[in-house]
PDB file of C-alpha atoms in Angstrom:
ATOM      1  CA  VAL A   1       3.171  -8.536 -11.593  1.00  0.00           C
ATOM      2  CA  ALA A   2       3.139  -7.415  -7.973  1.00  0.00           C
ATOM      3  CA  VAL A   3       2.834  -3.716  -7.160  1.00  0.00           C
ATOM      4  CA  VAL A   4       4.303  -2.875  -3.593  1.00  0.00           C
ATOM      5  CA  THR A   5       4.252   0.500  -1.828  1.00  0.00           C
ATOM      6  CA  GLY A   6       6.507   1.331   0.935  1.00  0.00           C
ATOM      7  CA  ALA A   7       8.852  -1.301  -0.955  1.00  0.00           C
ATOM      8  CA  ALA A   8      12.352  -0.029  -0.177  1.00  0.00           C
ATOM      9  CA  SER A   9      12.588  -1.386   3.255  1.00  0.00           C
ATOM     10  CA  GLY A  10      10.972  -3.382   6.110  1.00  0.00           C
ATOM     11  CA  ILE A  11       7.668  -5.301   5.430  1.00  0.00           C
ATOM     12  CA  GLY A  12       7.382  -3.873   1.839  1.00  0.00           C
ATOM     13  CA  LEU A  13      10.904  -5.187   0.882  1.00  0.00           C
ATOM     14  CA  GLY A  14      10.041  -8.515   2.542  1.00  0.00           C
ATOM     15  CA  MET A  15       6.825  -8.691   0.427  1.00  0.00           C
ATOM     16  CA  ALA A  16       8.763  -7.924  -2.717  1.00  0.00           C
ATOM     17  CA  ARG A  17      11.356 -10.568  -1.984  1.00  0.00           C
ATOM     18  CA  ALA A  18       8.638 -13.176  -1.491  1.00  0.00           C
ATOM     19  CA  PHE A  19       6.986 -12.170  -4.725  1.00  0.00           C
ATOM     20  CA  ALA A  20      10.337 -12.277  -6.545  1.00  0.00           C
ATOM     21  CA  GLY A  21      11.012 -15.767  -4.957  1.00  0.00           C
ATOM     22  CA  LYS A  22       7.742 -16.904  -6.894  1.00  0.00           C
ATOM     23  CA  GLY A  23       9.077 -15.587 -10.073  1.00  0.00           C
ATOM     24  CA  MET A  24       6.783 -12.516 -10.192  1.00  0.00           C
ATOM     25  CA  LYS A  25       7.624  -9.118 -11.903  1.00  0.00           C
ATOM     26  CA  LEU A  26       7.886  -6.308  -9.317  1.00  0.00           C
ATOM     27  CA  VAL A  27       6.797  -2.733  -9.442  1.00  0.00           C
ATOM     28  CA  LEU A  28       8.334  -1.062  -6.335  1.00  0.00           C
ATOM     29  CA  ALA A  29       7.244   2.385  -5.136  1.00  0.00           C
ATOM     30  CA  ASP A  30       8.570   4.298  -2.164  1.00  0.00           C
ATOM     31  CA  LEU A  31       9.589   7.896  -1.291  1.00  0.00           C
ATOM     32  CA  GLY A  32      13.184   6.984  -0.215  1.00  0.00           C
ATOM     33  CA  GLU A  33      14.922   7.329  -3.306  1.00  0.00           C
ATOM     34  CA  ASP A  34      18.335   5.830  -2.284  1.00  0.00           C
ATOM     35  CA  ALA A  35      16.750   2.885  -0.487  1.00  0.00           C
ATOM     36  CA  LEU A  36      14.515   2.149  -3.478  1.00  0.00           C
ATOM     37  CA  LYS A  37      17.595   2.075  -5.711  1.00  0.00           C
ATOM     38  CA  LYS A  38      19.411  -0.161  -3.290  1.00  0.00           C
ATOM     39  CA  ALA A  39      16.383  -2.480  -3.468  1.00  0.00           C
ATOM     40  CA  ALA A  40      16.102  -2.449  -7.375  1.00  0.00           C
ATOM     41  CA  ASP A  41      19.887  -3.200  -7.572  1.00  0.00           C
ATOM     42  CA  GLU A  42      19.453  -6.167  -5.192  1.00  0.00           C
ATOM     43  CA  PHE A  43      16.634  -7.707  -7.330  1.00  0.00           C
ATOM     44  CA  THR A  44      18.316  -6.878 -10.691  1.00  0.00           C
ATOM     45  CA  ALA A  45      21.405  -8.741  -9.451  1.00  0.00           C
ATOM     46  CA  ALA A  46      19.249 -11.655  -8.712  1.00  0.00           C
ATOM     47  CA  GLY A  47      17.846 -11.722 -12.155  1.00  0.00           C
ATOM     48  CA  VAL A  48      14.283 -10.332 -11.336  1.00  0.00           C
ATOM     49  CA  ASP A  49      12.334  -8.125 -13.616  1.00  0.00           C
ATOM     50  CA  VAL A  50      11.965  -4.985 -11.602  1.00  0.00           C
ATOM     51  CA  THR A  51      10.983  -1.395 -12.142  1.00  0.00           C
ATOM     52  CA  THR A  52      10.774   1.286  -9.453  1.00  0.00           C
ATOM     53  CA  THR A  53       9.083   4.588  -9.017  1.00  0.00           C
ATOM     54  CA  LEU A  54       8.895   7.433  -6.430  1.00  0.00           C
ATOM     55  CA  CYS A  55       5.379   7.612  -5.078  1.00  0.00           C
ATOM     56  CA  ASP A  56       3.528   9.537  -2.568  1.00  0.00           C
ATOM     57  CA  VAL A  57       0.511   7.429  -1.719  1.00  0.00           C
ATOM     58  CA  SER A  58      -1.267  10.249  -0.043  1.00  0.00           C
ATOM     59  CA  LYS A  59      -1.577  11.794  -3.416  1.00  0.00           C
ATOM     60  CA  HIS A  60      -4.271  10.247  -5.527  1.00  0.00           C
ATOM     61  CA  GLU A  61      -2.418  11.524  -8.978  1.00  0.00           C
ATOM     62  CA  GLN A  62       0.799   9.782  -7.821  1.00  0.00           C
ATOM     63  CA  VAL A  63      -1.193   6.551  -7.151  1.00  0.00           C
ATOM     64  CA  GLN A  64      -2.625   6.800 -10.721  1.00  0.00           C
ATOM     65  CA  ALA A  65       1.053   7.336 -11.931  1.00  0.00           C
ATOM     66  CA  LEU A  66       2.080   4.423 -10.222  1.00  0.00           C
ATOM     67  CA  ALA A  67      -0.592   2.322 -12.047  1.00  0.00           C
ATOM     68  CA  GLU A  68       0.520   3.933 -15.326  1.00  0.00           C
ATOM     69  CA  VAL A  69       4.150   2.811 -14.704  1.00  0.00           C
ATOM     70  CA  ALA A  70       2.891  -0.911 -13.825  1.00  0.00           C
ATOM     71  CA  THR A  71       0.701  -1.081 -17.096  1.00  0.00           C
ATOM     72  CA  SER A  72       3.009   0.555 -19.478  1.00  0.00           C
ATOM     73  CA  THR A  73       5.856  -1.646 -18.083  1.00  0.00           C
ATOM     74  CA  TYR A  74       4.157  -4.977 -17.885  1.00  0.00           C
ATOM     75  CA  GLY A  75       0.797  -4.618 -19.356  1.00  0.00           C
ATOM     76  CA  GLY A  76      -1.342  -5.343 -16.179  1.00  0.00           C
ATOM     77  CA  VAL A  77      -1.343  -5.855 -12.540  1.00  0.00           C
ATOM     78  CA  ASN A  78      -2.212  -8.939 -10.463  1.00  0.00           C
ATOM     79  CA  ILE A  79      -1.198  -8.012  -6.769  1.00  0.00           C
ATOM     80  CA  LEU A  80      -1.350  -4.640  -5.063  1.00  0.00           C
ATOM     81  CA  CYS A  81       0.235  -4.462  -1.578  1.00  0.00           C
ATOM     82  CA  ASN A  82      -0.790  -1.108  -0.042  1.00  0.00           C
ATOM     83  CA  ASN A  83       1.926  -1.172   2.427  1.00  0.00           C
ATOM     84  CA  ALA A  84       3.368   2.468   2.805  1.00  0.00           C
ATOM     85  CA  GLY A  85       2.662   3.844   6.170  1.00  0.00           C
ATOM     86  CA  ILE A  86       3.831   6.397   8.695  1.00  0.00           C
ATOM     87  CA  GLY A  87       3.468   7.201  12.505  1.00  0.00           C
ATOM     88  CA  ILE A  88       4.392   9.900  15.029  1.00  0.00           C
ATOM     89  CA  PRO A  89       4.510   8.959  18.549  1.00  0.00           C
ATOM     90  CA  THR A  90       2.698  11.834  20.137  1.00  0.00           C
ATOM     91  CA  ALA A  91      -0.021  12.276  22.711  1.00  0.00           C
ATOM     92  CA  THR A  92      -3.316  12.618  20.895  1.00  0.00           C
ATOM     93  CA  HIS A  93      -4.032  16.012  22.572  1.00  0.00           C
ATOM     94  CA  ASN A  94      -0.597  17.253  21.402  1.00  0.00           C
ATOM     95  CA  MET A  95      -0.496  16.292  17.785  1.00  0.00           C
ATOM     96  CA  LYS A  96      -0.692  19.046  15.411  1.00  0.00           C
ATOM     97  CA  LEU A  97      -3.439  18.905  12.945  1.00  0.00           C
ATOM     98  CA  SER A  98      -1.183  18.904  10.021  1.00  0.00           C
ATOM     99  CA  ASP A  99       0.242  15.734  11.367  1.00  0.00           C
ATOM    100  CA  TRP A 100      -3.101  14.098  11.812  1.00  0.00           C
ATOM    101  CA  LYS A 101      -3.802  14.884   8.166  1.00  0.00           C
ATOM    102  CA  TRP A 102      -0.350  13.555   7.036  1.00  0.00           C
ATOM    103  CA  ILE A 103      -0.796  10.252   8.963  1.00  0.00           C
ATOM    104  CA  ILE A 104      -4.465   9.591   7.993  1.00  0.00           C
ATOM    105  CA  ASP A 105      -3.627  10.716   4.302  1.00  0.00           C
ATOM    106  CA  VAL A 106      -0.792   8.276   4.011  1.00  0.00           C
ATOM    107  CA  ASP A 107      -1.991   5.366   6.098  1.00  0.00           C
ATOM    108  CA  LEU A 108      -5.710   5.456   5.318  1.00  0.00           C
ATOM    109  CA  TRP A 109      -6.210   7.442   2.147  1.00  0.00           C
ATOM    110  CA  GLY A 110      -3.194   5.740   0.579  1.00  0.00           C
ATOM    111  CA  PRO A 111      -5.071   2.302   0.666  1.00  0.00           C
ATOM    112  CA  ILE A 112      -8.366   3.859  -0.423  1.00  0.00           C
ATOM    113  CA  TYR A 113      -6.611   5.387  -3.465  1.00  0.00           C
ATOM    114  CA  GLY A 114      -4.736   1.999  -4.248  1.00  0.00           C
ATOM    115  CA  ILE A 115      -8.035   0.213  -4.174  1.00  0.00           C
ATOM    116  CA  GLU A 116      -9.841   2.832  -6.369  1.00  0.00           C
ATOM    117  CA  VAL A 117      -6.997   2.841  -8.940  1.00  0.00           C
ATOM    118  CA  PHE A 118      -5.838  -0.996  -9.131  1.00  0.00           C
ATOM    119  CA  LEU A 119      -9.126  -2.779  -8.388  1.00  0.00           C
ATOM    120  CA  PRO A 120     -10.319  -2.240 -12.042  1.00  0.00           C
ATOM    121  CA  LEU A 121      -6.804  -3.200 -13.473  1.00  0.00           C
ATOM    122  CA  ILE A 122      -6.602  -6.421 -11.339  1.00  0.00           C
ATOM    123  CA  GLU A 123     -10.133  -7.514 -12.376  1.00  0.00           C
ATOM    124  CA  GLU A 124      -9.239  -6.772 -15.944  1.00  0.00           C
ATOM    125  CA  ALA A 125      -6.391  -9.148 -15.565  1.00  0.00           C
ATOM    126  CA  GLY A 126      -8.834 -11.806 -14.550  1.00  0.00           C
ATOM    127  CA  GLU A 127      -7.242 -12.745 -11.331  1.00  0.00           C
ATOM    128  CA  GLY A 128      -5.487 -11.305  -8.250  1.00  0.00           C
ATOM    129  CA  HIS A 129      -5.250  -9.777  -4.848  1.00  0.00           C
ATOM    130  CA  ILE A 130      -5.272  -6.535  -2.936  1.00  0.00           C
ATOM    131  CA  ASN A 131      -3.510  -6.497   0.479  1.00  0.00           C
ATOM    132  CA  SER A 132      -3.324  -3.593   2.814  1.00  0.00           C
ATOM    133  CA  THR A 133      -1.029  -3.359   5.866  1.00  0.00           C
ATOM    134  CA  SER A 134      -2.522  -2.302   9.085  1.00  0.00           C
ATOM    135  CA  SER A 135      -0.901  -3.023  12.478  1.00  0.00           C
ATOM    136  CA  MET A 136      -1.618  -4.228  15.955  1.00  0.00           C
ATOM    137  CA  ALA A 137      -2.594  -0.539  16.308  1.00  0.00           C
ATOM    138  CA  GLY A 138      -5.663  -1.546  14.090  1.00  0.00           C
ATOM    139  CA  MET A 139      -6.914  -3.822  16.888  1.00  0.00           C
ATOM    140  CA  ILE A 140      -5.526  -2.232  20.104  1.00  0.00           C
ATOM    141  CA  ALA A 141      -5.192   1.557  20.472  1.00  0.00           C
ATOM    142  CA  ALA A 142      -1.873   2.176  22.080  1.00  0.00           C
ATOM    143  CA  ARG A 143      -1.212   5.544  23.926  1.00  0.00           C
ATOM    144  CA  ARG A 144       0.665   8.258  22.241  1.00  0.00           C
ATOM    145  CA  MET A 145      -0.308   6.825  18.686  1.00  0.00           C
ATOM    146  CA  GLY A 146      -3.756   8.424  18.241  1.00  0.00           C
ATOM    147  CA  ALA A 147      -3.697   9.210  14.486  1.00  0.00           C
ATOM    148  CA  TYR A 148      -1.956   6.074  13.647  1.00  0.00           C
ATOM    149  CA  ASN A 149      -4.497   4.048  15.573  1.00  0.00           C
ATOM    150  CA  VAL A 150      -7.449   5.761  13.879  1.00  0.00           C
ATOM    151  CA  ALA A 151      -5.916   5.005  10.464  1.00  0.00           C
ATOM    152  CA  LYS A 152      -4.936   1.517  11.091  1.00  0.00           C
ATOM    153  CA  HIS A 153      -8.416   0.806  12.584  1.00  0.00           C
ATOM    154  CA  GLY A 154      -9.790   2.352   9.231  1.00  0.00           C
ATOM    155  CA  VAL A 155      -7.504   0.090   7.245  1.00  0.00           C
ATOM    156  CA  ILE A 156      -9.002  -3.099   8.881  1.00  0.00           C
ATOM    157  CA  ALA A 157     -12.560  -1.844   8.179  1.00  0.00           C
ATOM    158  CA  LEU A 158     -11.932  -0.948   4.625  1.00  0.00           C
ATOM    159  CA  MET A 159     -10.166  -4.340   3.868  1.00  0.00           C
ATOM    160  CA  ALA A 160     -12.955  -6.297   5.593  1.00  0.00           C
ATOM    161  CA  SER A 161     -15.526  -4.513   3.759  1.00  0.00           C
ATOM    162  CA  LEU A 162     -13.853  -4.697   0.450  1.00  0.00           C
ATOM    163  CA  GLU A 163     -13.360  -8.550   1.025  1.00  0.00           C
ATOM    164  CA  ARG A 164     -16.969  -9.232   1.668  1.00  0.00           C
ATOM    165  CA  GLU A 165     -18.114  -6.975  -1.251  1.00  0.00           C
ATOM    166  CA  LEU A 166     -15.655  -8.852  -3.721  1.00  0.00           C
ATOM    167  CA  ARG A 167     -16.739 -12.328  -2.576  1.00  0.00           C
ATOM    168  CA  ALA A 168     -20.596 -11.314  -2.707  1.00  0.00           C
ATOM    169  CA  ARG A 169     -20.124  -9.986  -6.451  1.00  0.00           C
ATOM    170  CA  LYS A 170     -17.851 -13.237  -7.218  1.00  0.00           C
ATOM    171  CA  SER A 171     -15.037 -10.952  -8.355  1.00  0.00           C
ATOM    172  CA  PRO A 172     -11.827 -12.751  -9.507  1.00  0.00           C
ATOM    173  CA  VAL A 173      -9.883 -10.588  -6.878  1.00  0.00           C
ATOM    174  CA  THR A 174      -9.544 -11.388  -3.288  1.00  0.00           C
ATOM    175  CA  SER A 175      -8.289  -9.023  -0.694  1.00  0.00           C
ATOM    176  CA  SER A 176      -6.882  -9.235   2.856  1.00  0.00           C
ATOM    177  CA  VAL A 177      -5.305  -7.216   5.584  1.00  0.00           C
ATOM    178  CA  LEU A 178      -1.982  -7.634   7.390  1.00  0.00           C
TER     179      LEU A 178
END
């Protein structure tokens, strides 16, 4: 069972297609209701076992609800892809504090919440993987993307730390950053 956030388009939809191609059951989460329905229709037509839910990953309780959908529908989770992300190209000194908060809440707190909620479930399954999507902005700070750069640098540090911790305690779960 693969759970993918930001799954209705772009990288998230590509991940879902790859998992479907390997015969996995899918739990797709996004904020775009129409795009999510279109993605679900594509998978259903191809005979893929899929369920969808609206989820704002910046809200811990919505990430918990996403986990509940996955476990109540399929009994467990093997893969989590923290893929949902946003960015607003604005000069750092001109960005509103509310936009800083929104971007960091989605792009960094979303993966933090995902790990906190899903890691115990994936460990319970006995094997699995957690991936979080960063960006080149996580390695190279581009101009006019201050909040996005900060969040994506944080995602790289988060996932590198998680990978080392999981390996050190011989967890059945692995992790990576895209």
